[in-house]
PDB file of C-alpha atoms in Angstrom:
ATOM      1  CA  MET L   1      -7.580   2.568 -10.616  1.00  0.00           C
ATOM      2  CA  SER L   2      -7.618   6.480 -10.899  1.00  0.00           C
ATOM      3  CA  THR L   3     -10.573   8.477 -12.157  1.00  0.00           C
ATOM      4  CA  LEU L   4      -8.488  11.633 -12.349  1.00  0.00           C
ATOM      5  CA  GLU L   5      -7.773  13.159 -15.787  1.00  0.00           C
ATOM      6  CA  GLN L   6      -4.196  14.370 -14.473  1.00  0.00           C
ATOM      7  CA  PRO L   7      -2.255  11.419 -14.632  1.00  0.00           C
ATOM      8  CA  ASP L   8       0.999  13.195 -14.945  1.00  0.00           C
ATOM      9  CA  HIS L   9       0.491  15.907 -11.706  1.00  0.00           C
ATOM     10  CA  LYS L  10       3.810  16.931 -10.468  1.00  0.00           C
ATOM     11  CA  PRO L  11       4.110  18.075  -6.398  1.00  0.00           C
ATOM     12  CA  GLU L  12       3.633  21.609  -6.015  1.00  0.00           C
ATOM     13  CA  GLN L  13       6.634  23.666  -4.771  1.00  0.00           C
ATOM     14  CA  GLY L  14       7.311  22.140  -1.204  1.00  0.00           C
ATOM     15  CA  ARG L  15       6.024  18.983  -1.863  1.00  0.00           C
ATOM     16  CA  ASP L  16       7.522  15.550  -1.691  1.00  0.00           C
ATOM     17  CA  VAL L  17       4.891  13.147  -3.326  1.00  0.00           C
ATOM     18  CA  CYS L  18       3.321  14.004  -6.659  1.00  0.00           C
ATOM     19  CA  CYS L  19      -0.093  12.665  -7.576  1.00  0.00           C
ATOM     20  CA  ASP L  20       1.066   9.229  -9.636  1.00  0.00           C
ATOM     21  CA  GLU L  21       2.895   8.322  -6.568  1.00  0.00           C
ATOM     22  CA  ALA L  22       0.253   8.765  -3.718  1.00  0.00           C
ATOM     23  CA  LEU L  23      -2.078   6.963  -6.283  1.00  0.00           C
ATOM     24  CA  ALA L  24       0.006   4.109  -7.237  1.00  0.00           C
ATOM     25  CA  GLU L  25       0.805   3.502  -3.618  1.00  0.00           C
ATOM     26  CA  ILE L  26      -2.855   4.059  -2.047  1.00  0.00           C
ATOM     27  CA  TYR L  27      -2.858   0.347  -0.968  1.00  0.00           C
ATOM     28  CA  LEU L  28       0.424  -0.104   0.419  1.00  0.00           C
ATOM     29  CA  LEU L  29      -1.031   2.670   2.692  1.00  0.00           C
ATOM     30  CA  LEU L  30      -4.679   1.199   3.169  1.00  0.00           C
ATOM     31  CA  ASP L  31      -2.758  -1.900   3.836  1.00  0.00           C
ATOM     32  CA  ARG L  32      -0.462   0.148   6.324  1.00  0.00           C
ATOM     33  CA  GLU L  33       2.409  -1.619   4.225  1.00  0.00           C
ATOM     34  CA  CYS L  34       4.380   1.782   4.059  1.00  0.00           C
ATOM     35  CA  SER L  35       7.310   2.731   6.149  1.00  0.00           C
ATOM     36  CA  ALA L  36       6.387   5.263   8.884  1.00  0.00           C
ATOM     37  CA  GLU L  37       8.419   8.033   6.614  1.00  0.00           C
ATOM     38  CA  ARG L  38       6.446   7.455   3.683  1.00  0.00           C
ATOM     39  CA  ASP L  39       3.238   6.560   5.263  1.00  0.00           C
ATOM     40  CA  ALA L  40       3.326  10.460   6.524  1.00  0.00           C
ATOM     41  CA  GLU L  41       4.759  11.892   3.474  1.00  0.00           C
ATOM     42  CA  LEU L  42       1.801  10.060   1.239  1.00  0.00           C
ATOM     43  CA  ARG L  43      -1.057  11.242   4.122  1.00  0.00           C
ATOM     44  CA  LYS L  44       0.296  14.735   3.862  1.00  0.00           C
ATOM     45  CA  HIS L  45      -0.161  14.696  -0.006  1.00  0.00           C
ATOM     46  CA  ILE L  46      -3.372  13.013   0.193  1.00  0.00           C
ATOM     47  CA  GLU L  47      -4.883  15.323   2.541  1.00  0.00           C
ATOM     48  CA  ASP L  48      -3.603  18.271   0.568  1.00  0.00           C
ATOM     49  CA  CYS L  49      -5.010  17.143  -2.926  1.00  0.00           C
ATOM     50  CA  PRO L  50      -8.760  16.803  -3.273  1.00  0.00           C
ATOM     51  CA  PRO L  51      -8.485  14.660  -6.189  1.00  0.00           C
ATOM     52  CA  CYS L  52      -6.217  12.185  -4.699  1.00  0.00           C
ATOM     53  CA  LEU L  53      -8.044  12.449  -1.361  1.00  0.00           C
ATOM     54  CA  GLU L  54     -11.322  11.533  -3.288  1.00  0.00           C
ATOM     55  CA  GLU L  55      -9.483   8.464  -4.708  1.00  0.00           C
ATOM     56  CA  TYR L  56      -8.184   6.995  -1.354  1.00  0.00           C
ATOM     57  CA  GLY L  57     -11.695   7.965   0.447  1.00  0.00           C
ATOM     58  CA  ILE L  58     -13.007   5.499  -2.671  1.00  0.00           C
ATOM     59  CA  ASP L  59     -10.107   2.824  -2.705  1.00  0.00           C
ATOM     60  CA  ASP L  60     -10.939   2.547   0.878  1.00  0.00           C
ATOM     61  CA  GLN L  61     -14.639   1.989   0.770  1.00  0.00           C
ATOM     62  CA  ILE L  62     -14.078  -0.922  -1.663  1.00  0.00           C
ATOM     63  CA  LYS L  63     -11.680  -2.130   0.602  1.00  0.00           C
ATOM     64  CA  GLN L  64     -14.075  -1.898   3.646  1.00  0.00           C
ATOM     65  CA  LEU L  65     -16.848  -3.451   1.610  1.00  0.00           C
ATOM     66  CA  LEU L  66     -14.723  -6.641   0.571  1.00  0.00           C
ATOM     67  CA  HIS L  67     -13.755  -7.095   3.888  1.00  0.00           C
ATOM     68  CA  ARG L  68     -17.349  -7.080   4.985  1.00  0.00           C
ATOM     69  CA  LYS L  69     -18.839  -9.115   2.174  1.00  0.00           C
ATOM     70  CA  CYS L  70     -15.662 -11.728   2.449  1.00  0.00           C
ATOM     71  CA  GLY L  71     -15.158 -11.196   6.153  1.00  0.00           C
ATOM     72  CA  GLY L  72     -13.105 -14.097   7.900  1.00  0.00           C
ATOM     73  CA  ASP L  73     -12.672 -15.734   4.655  1.00  0.00           C
ATOM     74  CA  GLN L  74      -8.790 -16.293   4.218  1.00  0.00           C
ATOM     75  CA  ALA L  75      -7.042 -15.810   0.980  1.00  0.00           C
ATOM     76  CA  PRO L  76      -4.433 -18.812   0.507  1.00  0.00           C
ATOM     77  CA  VAL L  77      -0.631 -17.850   1.402  1.00  0.00           C
ATOM     78  CA  ASP L  78       0.676 -18.184  -2.256  1.00  0.00           C
ATOM     79  CA  LEU L  79      -2.675 -15.721  -3.646  1.00  0.00           C
ATOM     80  CA  LYS L  80      -1.385 -13.260  -0.748  1.00  0.00           C
ATOM     81  CA  GLU L  81       2.310 -13.749  -2.175  1.00  0.00           C
ATOM     82  CA  ARG L  82       1.412 -13.270  -5.762  1.00  0.00           C
ATOM     83  CA  LEU L  83      -0.874 -10.319  -5.184  1.00  0.00           C
ATOM     84  CA  ARG L  84       2.070  -8.600  -2.925  1.00  0.00           C
ATOM     85  CA  ALA L  85       4.023  -9.166  -6.039  1.00  0.00           C
ATOM     86  CA  SER L  86       1.486  -7.989  -8.695  1.00  0.00           C
ATOM     87  CA  ILE L  87       0.923  -4.378  -6.209  1.00  0.00           C
ATOM     88  CA  ARG L  88       4.709  -3.971  -5.797  1.00  0.00           C
ATOM     89  CA  LYS L  89       5.545  -4.073  -9.568  1.00  0.00           C
ATOM     90  CA  THR L  90       2.692  -1.679 -10.249  1.00  0.00           C
ATOM     91  CA  VAL L  91       3.793   0.901  -7.657  1.00  0.00           C
ATOM     92  CA  GLU L  92       7.163   0.521  -9.101  1.00  0.00           C
ATOM     93  CA  GLU L  93       5.914   0.978 -12.932  1.00  0.00           C
ATOM     94  CA  ARG L  94       3.583   4.025 -12.042  1.00  0.00           C
ATOM     95  CA  GLY L  95       5.068   5.618  -8.904  1.00  0.00           C
ATOM     96  CA  GLY L  96       8.745   5.036  -9.910  1.00  0.00           C
ATOM     97  CA  VAL L  97       9.543   3.553  -6.598  1.00  0.00           C
ATOM     98  CA  ARG L  98      11.593   0.722  -5.598  1.00  0.00           C
ATOM     99  CA  LEU L  99      10.348  -1.412  -2.644  1.00  0.00           C
ATOM    100  CA  SER L 100      12.347  -3.925  -0.938  1.00  0.00           C
ATOM    101  CA  GLU L 101      11.411  -6.286   1.373  1.00  0.00           C
ATOM    102  CA  THR L 102      13.783  -8.582   3.958  1.00  0.00           C
ATOM    103  CA  GLU L 103      12.736 -11.462   5.665  1.00  0.00           C
ATOM    104  CA  LEU L 104      13.353 -13.018   8.913  1.00  0.00           C
ATOM    105  CA  THR L 105      12.827 -16.452  10.083  1.00  0.00           C
ATOM    106  CA  ILE L 106      13.224 -17.258  14.200  1.00  0.00           C
ATOM    107  CA  GLU L 107      13.149 -20.445  15.654  1.00  0.00           C
ATOM    108  CA  GLN L 108      12.512 -21.110  19.159  1.00  0.00           C
ATOM    109  CA  VAL L 109      14.912 -24.128  20.076  1.00  0.00           C
ATOM    110  CA  ARG L 110      13.774 -25.610  23.839  1.00  0.00           C
ATOM    111  CA  GLU L 111      16.246 -28.007  25.131  1.00  0.00           C
ATOM    112  CA  GLY L 112      15.144 -31.072  26.547  1.00  0.00           C
ATOM    113  CA  SER L 113      15.543 -32.301  30.051  1.00  0.00           C
ATOM    114  CA  ASP L 114      18.377 -33.842  29.617  1.00  0.00           C
ATOM    115  CA  GLY L 115      20.393 -31.142  27.819  1.00  0.00           C
ATOM    116  CA  SER L 116      20.141 -31.840  24.325  1.00  0.00           C
TER     117      SER L 116
END
């Protein structure tokens, strides 16, 4: 994914995110799948790091192009789940970040006119 020549670039003094983390999480950021706090940390790094900003811009353009060319088509649910799992695994491997997800299901129960 990355065209950067500094894959192990560490955070500078005062930075919370290194390039590896930012690049590993770019698609989570683009898809708005980060917490608000993590989103802010990643955006701060990307704004202050020209190579990461360039990579973010390229990935954003690719995503927009795919959306335009495949607009309206919905991927099957199982494909989306496999892709999310693959992205999460890549983020964990490249960025050393552990992601967790909680699923919540809410059902609305309507009572009939006879109280049942």
